[in-house]
CSV table of N, CA and C in Angstrom, one decimal:
chain,number,residue,atom,x,y,z
A,1,MET,N,-4.6,9.6,-14.5
A,1,MET,CA,-4.5,8.2,-14.8
A,1,MET,C,-3.5,7.5,-13.8
A,2,PHE,N,-2.4,8.2,-13.5
A,2,PHE,CA,-1.4,7.7,-12.5
A,2,PHE,C,-1.7,8.4,-11.1
A,3,THR,N,-1.5,7.4,-10.2
A,3,THR,CA,-1.5,8.0,-8.9
A,3,THR,C,-0.3,8.5,-8.2
A,4,SER,N,-0.3,9.1,-7.1
A,4,SER,CA,1.1,9.8,-6.6
A,4,SER,C,2.0,8.7,-6.4
A,5,SER,N,1.6,7.3,-6.0
A,5,SER,CA,2.7,6.3,-5.8
A,5,SER,C,3.3,6.0,-7.0
A,6,ASP,N,2.4,6.0,-8.0
A,6,ASP,CA,2.8,5.6,-9.6
A,6,ASP,C,3.9,6.8,-10.0
A,7,ASP,N,3.6,7.8,-9.6
A,7,ASP,CA,4.6,9.0,-10.0
A,7,ASP,C,5.9,9.0,-9.4
A,8,GLU,N,5.8,8.5,-8.0
A,8,GLU,CA,7.0,8.3,-7.3
A,8,GLU,C,7.9,7.2,-7.9
A,9,ILE,N,7.2,6.0,-8.2
A,9,ILE,CA,7.7,5.1,-9.0
A,9,ILE,C,8.5,5.4,-10.2
A,10,LEU,N,7.7,6.1,-10.9
A,10,LEU,CA,8.1,6.6,-12.5
A,10,LEU,C,9.3,7.5,-12.1
A,11,HIS,N,9.4,8.4,-11.2
A,11,HIS,CA,10.5,9.3,-10.8
A,11,HIS,C,11.6,8.5,-10.7
A,12,LYS,N,11.5,7.4,-9.6
A,12,LYS,CA,12.7,6.7,-9.2
A,12,LYS,C,13.2,6.0,-10.3
A,13,ILE,N,12.4,5.2,-11.4
A,13,ILE,CA,13.0,4.6,-12.5
A,13,ILE,C,13.6,5.6,-13.4
A,14,GLU,N,13.1,6.9,-13.5
A,14,GLU,CA,13.9,7.8,-14.5
A,14,GLU,C,15.2,8.1,-13.9
A,15,GLU,N,15.1,8.2,-12.6
A,15,GLU,CA,16.6,8.5,-11.9
A,15,GLU,C,17.6,7.5,-12.1
A,16,GLN,N,17.2,6.3,-11.9
A,16,GLN,CA,17.9,5.0,-12.3
A,16,GLN,C,18.4,4.9,-13.6
A,17,LEU,N,17.4,5.3,-14.5
A,17,LEU,CA,17.9,5.3,-16.0
A,17,LEU,C,18.9,6.4,-16.3
A,18,GLN,N,18.6,7.5,-15.7
A,18,GLN,CA,19.6,8.5,-16.0
A,18,GLN,C,21.0,8.2,-15.4
A,19,LYS,N,20.9,7.7,-14.2
A,19,LYS,CA,22.3,7.3,-13.7
A,19,LYS,C,23.1,6.2,-14.2
A,20,ASN,N,22.2,5.2,-14.8
A,20,ASN,CA,23.1,4.0,-15.2
A,20,ASN,C,23.0,4.0,-16.7
A,21,CYS,N,22.3,4.7,-17.5
A,21,CYS,CA,22.3,4.7,-18.8
A,21,CYS,C,21.8,6.1,-19.3
A,22,PRO,N,22.8,7.1,-19.0
A,22,PRO,CA,22.4,8.4,-19.5
A,22,PRO,C,22.1,8.7,-21.0
A,23,SER,N,21.2,9.5,-21.4
A,23,SER,CA,20.9,9.9,-22.7
A,23,SER,C,22.2,10.4,-23.4
A,24,PRO,N,22.8,9.8,-24.5
A,24,PRO,CA,23.9,10.5,-25.1
A,24,PRO,C,23.6,11.5,-26.0
A,25,GLU,N,22.6,12.4,-25.8
A,25,GLU,CA,22.3,13.4,-26.5
A,25,GLU,C,23.4,14.4,-27.3
A,26,ASP,N,24.3,14.8,-26.4
A,26,ASP,CA,25.4,15.7,-26.9
A,26,ASP,C,26.3,14.9,-28.0
A,27,GLU,N,26.6,13.5,-27.8
A,27,GLU,CA,27.3,12.9,-28.6
A,27,GLU,C,26.5,12.6,-29.9
A,28,LEU,N,25.1,12.3,-29.8
A,28,LEU,CA,24.4,12.1,-31.0
A,28,LEU,C,24.2,13.4,-31.8
A,29,ILE,N,24.3,14.5,-31.3
A,29,ILE,CA,24.3,15.9,-31.8
A,29,ILE,C,25.5,16.1,-32.7
A,30,ARG,N,26.7,15.6,-32.0
A,30,ARG,CA,27.9,15.9,-32.7
A,30,ARG,C,28.1,15.1,-33.8
A,31,LEU,N,27.7,13.7,-33.6
A,31,LEU,CA,27.9,12.9,-34.7
A,31,LEU,C,26.8,13.3,-35.8
A,32,SER,N,25.7,13.8,-35.6
A,32,SER,CA,24.8,14.2,-36.6
A,32,SER,C,25.3,15.5,-37.4
A,33,LYS,N,26.1,16.4,-36.7
A,33,LYS,CA,26.5,17.5,-37.3
A,33,LYS,C,27.7,17.0,-38.2
A,34,ILE,N,28.5,16.0,-37.9
A,34,ILE,CA,29.6,15.6,-38.6
A,34,ILE,C,29.0,14.9,-39.9
A,35,ALA,N,28.0,14.1,-39.7
A,35,ALA,CA,27.3,13.4,-40.8
A,35,ALA,C,26.7,14.5,-41.7
A,36,ALA,N,26.2,15.6,-41.3
A,36,ALA,CA,25.6,16.7,-42.1
A,36,ALA,C,26.6,17.4,-43.0
A,37,THR,N,27.8,17.4,-42.6
A,37,THR,CA,28.7,18.1,-43.2
A,37,THR,C,29.5,17.3,-44.4
A,38,LEU,N,29.2,16.0,-44.4
A,38,LEU,CA,29.9,15.1,-45.5
A,38,LEU,C,29.2,15.4,-46.8
A,39,PRO,N,30.1,15.1,-47.9
A,39,PRO,CA,29.7,15.3,-49.2
A,39,PRO,C,28.6,14.5,-49.6
A,40,ASP,N,27.9,15.2,-50.7
A,40,ASP,CA,26.6,14.4,-51.1
A,40,ASP,C,26.9,13.4,-52.2
A,41,ASP,N,27.4,12.3,-51.4
A,41,ASP,CA,27.5,11.0,-52.4
A,41,ASP,C,26.8,9.8,-51.6
A,42,GLU,N,27.0,8.7,-52.3
A,42,GLU,CA,26.4,7.4,-51.8
A,42,GLU,C,26.8,7.0,-50.2
A,43,THR,N,28.1,7.1,-50.4
A,43,THR,CA,28.7,6.7,-49.0
A,43,THR,C,28.4,7.6,-47.7
A,44,SER,N,28.2,8.9,-48.0
A,44,SER,CA,27.7,9.9,-47.0
A,44,SER,C,26.3,9.6,-46.6
A,45,ALA,N,25.3,9.2,-47.7
A,45,ALA,CA,24.1,8.9,-47.5
A,45,ALA,C,23.8,7.8,-46.5
A,46,ARG,N,24.9,6.9,-46.6
A,46,ARG,CA,24.8,5.4,-45.9
A,46,ARG,C,25.1,5.8,-44.4
A,47,ILE,N,26.1,6.6,-44.4
A,47,ILE,CA,26.8,7.2,-43.1
A,47,ILE,C,25.5,8.0,-42.4
A,48,ARG,N,25.0,8.8,-43.0
A,48,ARG,CA,23.8,9.6,-42.3
A,48,ARG,C,22.7,8.6,-41.9
A,49,ALA,N,22.3,7.7,-42.8
A,49,ALA,CA,21.4,6.7,-42.4
A,49,ALA,C,21.7,5.8,-41.1
A,50,LEU,N,23.2,5.5,-41.1
A,50,LEU,CA,23.6,5.0,-39.9
A,50,LEU,C,23.6,5.6,-38.5
A,51,VAL,N,23.7,7.0,-38.8
A,51,VAL,CA,23.5,7.9,-37.6
A,51,VAL,C,22.1,7.9,-37.3
A,52,ILE,N,21.2,7.9,-37.9
A,52,ILE,CA,19.8,7.9,-37.5
A,52,ILE,C,19.4,6.5,-37.2
A,53,ASP,N,19.9,5.5,-37.5
A,53,ASP,CA,19.9,4.2,-36.8
A,53,ASP,C,20.3,4.0,-35.4
A,54,ILE,N,21.6,4.6,-35.2
A,54,ILE,CA,22.1,4.6,-34.1
A,54,ILE,C,21.3,5.5,-33.1
A,55,ASP,N,20.8,6.5,-33.4
A,55,ASP,CA,19.9,7.4,-32.6
A,55,ASP,C,18.8,6.3,-32.1
A,56,ASP,N,18.1,5.8,-33.2
A,56,ASP,CA,16.9,5.0,-32.9
A,56,ASP,C,17.1,3.7,-31.9
A,57,LEU,N,18.4,3.2,-32.2
A,57,LEU,CA,18.8,2.2,-31.3
A,57,LEU,C,18.9,2.6,-29.9
A,58,THR,N,19.5,3.6,-29.8
A,58,THR,CA,19.9,4.2,-28.5
A,58,THR,C,18.6,4.6,-27.7
A,59,ALA,N,17.6,5.2,-28.4
A,59,ALA,CA,16.2,5.4,-27.9
A,59,ALA,C,15.5,4.1,-27.3
A,60,GLN,N,15.7,3.2,-28.3
A,60,GLN,CA,14.9,1.9,-28.1
A,60,GLN,C,15.6,1.2,-26.9
A,61,THR,N,16.8,1.2,-26.7
A,61,THR,CA,17.6,0.5,-25.7
A,61,THR,C,17.2,1.2,-24.4
A,62,ARG,N,17.2,2.4,-24.3
A,62,ARG,CA,16.9,3.2,-23.1
A,62,ARG,C,15.5,2.9,-22.6
A,63,TRP,N,14.5,2.9,-23.7
A,63,TRP,CA,13.1,2.6,-23.3
A,63,TRP,C,13.0,1.2,-22.8
A,64,ASN,N,13.6,0.4,-23.5
A,64,ASN,CA,13.5,-1.1,-23.0
A,64,ASN,C,14.1,-1.4,-21.6
A,65,LEU,N,15.1,-0.7,-21.3
A,65,LEU,CA,15.8,-0.6,-20.1
A,65,LEU,C,15.0,-0.3,-18.9
A,66,GLY,N,14.2,1.0,-19.2
A,66,GLY,CA,13.3,1.7,-18.4
A,66,GLY,C,12.0,0.7,-18.1
A,67,GLN,N,11.6,0.0,-19.2
A,67,GLN,CA,10.5,-0.9,-19.1
A,67,GLN,C,11.0,-2.1,-18.0
A,68,ALA,N,12.2,-2.6,-18.2
A,68,ALA,CA,12.7,-3.7,-17.4
A,68,ALA,C,12.7,-3.1,-15.9
A,69,LEU,N,13.3,-2.0,-15.8
A,69,LEU,CA,13.4,-1.5,-14.3
A,69,LEU,C,11.9,-1.3,-13.8
A,70,LEU,N,11.1,-0.8,-14.4
A,70,LEU,CA,9.7,-0.7,-14.0
A,70,LEU,C,9.1,-2.1,-13.6
A,71,LEU,N,9.2,-3.0,-14.5
A,71,LEU,CA,8.7,-4.3,-14.1
A,71,LEU,C,9.4,-4.9,-13.0
A,72,MET,N,10.7,-4.6,-12.8
A,72,MET,CA,11.4,-5.2,-11.4
A,72,MET,C,10.9,-4.5,-10.3
A,73,GLU,N,10.4,-3.0,-10.4
A,73,GLU,CA,10.0,-2.3,-9.3
A,73,GLU,C,8.4,-2.8,-8.8
A,74,LEU,N,7.8,-2.9,-9.9
A,74,LEU,CA,6.3,-3.1,-9.7
A,74,LEU,C,6.0,-4.7,-9.3
A,75,HIS,N,6.9,-5.6,-9.9
A,75,HIS,CA,6.8,-7.0,-9.6
A,75,HIS,C,8.1,-7.7,-9.3
A,76,PRO,N,8.5,-7.4,-8.0
A,76,PRO,CA,9.8,-7.8,-7.6
A,76,PRO,C,9.9,-9.6,-7.5
A,77,GLN,N,8.7,-10.0,-7.5
A,77,GLN,CA,8.7,-11.6,-7.4
A,77,GLN,C,9.5,-12.2,-8.7
A,78,ILE,N,9.3,-11.6,-9.8
A,78,ILE,CA,10.1,-12.1,-11.2
A,78,ILE,C,11.4,-12.3,-11.0
A,79,LEU,N,12.0,-11.7,-9.9
A,79,LEU,CA,13.4,-11.7,-9.8
A,79,LEU,C,14.0,-12.8,-9.0
A,80,GLU,N,12.7,-13.5,-8.3
A,80,GLU,CA,13.1,-14.5,-7.3
A,80,GLU,C,13.4,-15.8,-8.3
A,81,ASN,N,14.1,-16.7,-7.9
A,81,ASN,CA,14.5,-17.9,-8.5
A,81,ASN,C,14.3,-19.1,-7.6
A,82,PRO,N,12.9,-19.6,-7.8
A,82,PRO,CA,12.5,-20.7,-6.9
A,82,PRO,C,13.4,-22.0,-7.1
A,83,GLU,N,13.6,-22.7,-6.0
A,83,GLU,CA,14.2,-24.0,-6.3
A,83,GLU,C,13.1,-24.9,-7.2
A,84,PRO,N,13.8,-25.7,-8.1
A,84,PRO,CA,13.0,-26.6,-9.1
A,84,PRO,C,12.4,-27.7,-8.2
A,85,LYS,N,11.1,-28.1,-8.8
A,85,LYS,CA,10.3,-29.1,-8.0
A,85,LYS,C,10.7,-30.5,-8.1
A,86,ASP,N,11.2,-30.7,-9.3
A,86,ASP,CA,11.6,-32.2,-9.8
A,86,ASP,C,13.2,-31.9,-10.6
A,87,LEU,N,13.5,-33.3,-10.9
A,87,LEU,CA,14.8,-33.2,-11.8
A,87,LEU,C,14.6,-32.6,-13.0
A,88,VAL,N,13.5,-32.8,-13.6
A,88,VAL,CA,13.5,-32.2,-15.1
A,88,VAL,C,13.6,-30.7,-15.0
A,89,GLU,N,12.6,-30.0,-14.1
A,89,GLU,CA,12.8,-28.7,-14.0
A,89,GLU,C,14.4,-28.3,-13.6
A,90,LYS,N,14.9,-28.8,-12.7
A,90,LYS,CA,16.6,-28.8,-12.5
A,90,LYS,C,17.3,-28.7,-13.7
A,91,ILE,N,17.1,-29.7,-14.4
A,91,ILE,CA,18.0,-30.0,-15.6
A,91,ILE,C,17.8,-28.7,-16.6
A,92,ILE,N,16.4,-28.4,-16.8
A,92,ILE,CA,16.0,-27.3,-17.8
A,92,ILE,C,16.6,-26.1,-17.3
A,93,ASN,N,16.6,-25.7,-15.8
A,93,ASN,CA,17.1,-24.5,-15.4
A,93,ASN,C,18.7,-24.5,-15.5
A,94,GLU,N,19.2,-25.4,-15.4
A,94,GLU,CA,20.7,-25.6,-15.5
A,94,GLU,C,21.2,-25.7,-17.1
A,95,LYS,N,20.6,-26.4,-17.9
A,95,LYS,CA,21.0,-26.5,-19.4
A,95,LYS,C,20.1,-26.0,-20.2
A,96,GLU,N,18.9,-25.6,-19.9
A,96,GLU,CA,17.9,-24.9,-20.6
A,96,GLU,C,17.3,-26.0,-21.8
A,97,MET,N,17.8,-27.3,-21.5
A,97,MET,CA,17.1,-28.3,-22.2
A,97,MET,C,16.9,-29.7,-21.5
A,98,PRO,N,15.8,-30.3,-21.7
A,98,PRO,CA,15.6,-31.6,-20.8
A,98,PRO,C,16.4,-32.7,-21.2
A,99,SER,N,16.9,-32.7,-22.4
A,99,SER,CA,18.0,-33.8,-22.9
A,99,SER,C,19.0,-33.1,-23.8
A,100,LYS,N,19.9,-34.0,-24.3
A,100,LYS,CA,20.8,-33.5,-25.3
A,100,LYS,C,20.5,-33.2,-26.7
A,101,SER,N,19.1,-33.2,-27.0
A,101,SER,CA,18.7,-33.0,-28.2
A,101,SER,C,18.7,-31.6,-28.7
């Protein structure tokens, strides 16, 4: 499915992701072990659910960052910021609204 150049790009993205946003596996494991030793009550159950949410959020964040890096690598033109063609585009680029409304 992937060509060798695709594999090279994916490898480059994985290296960038690992360098700039390494997986916090060790910290998540420690946090999970702490949560697992808490007593069986409602507060501890909430804490355990939060640990799962933190793990999920971390995975989603790293995945989205990896996708952004891949898009920037495959389509570098999206990083370009061309000059606006007219006054309305200039105002929208600066203020994100064409008027004060």
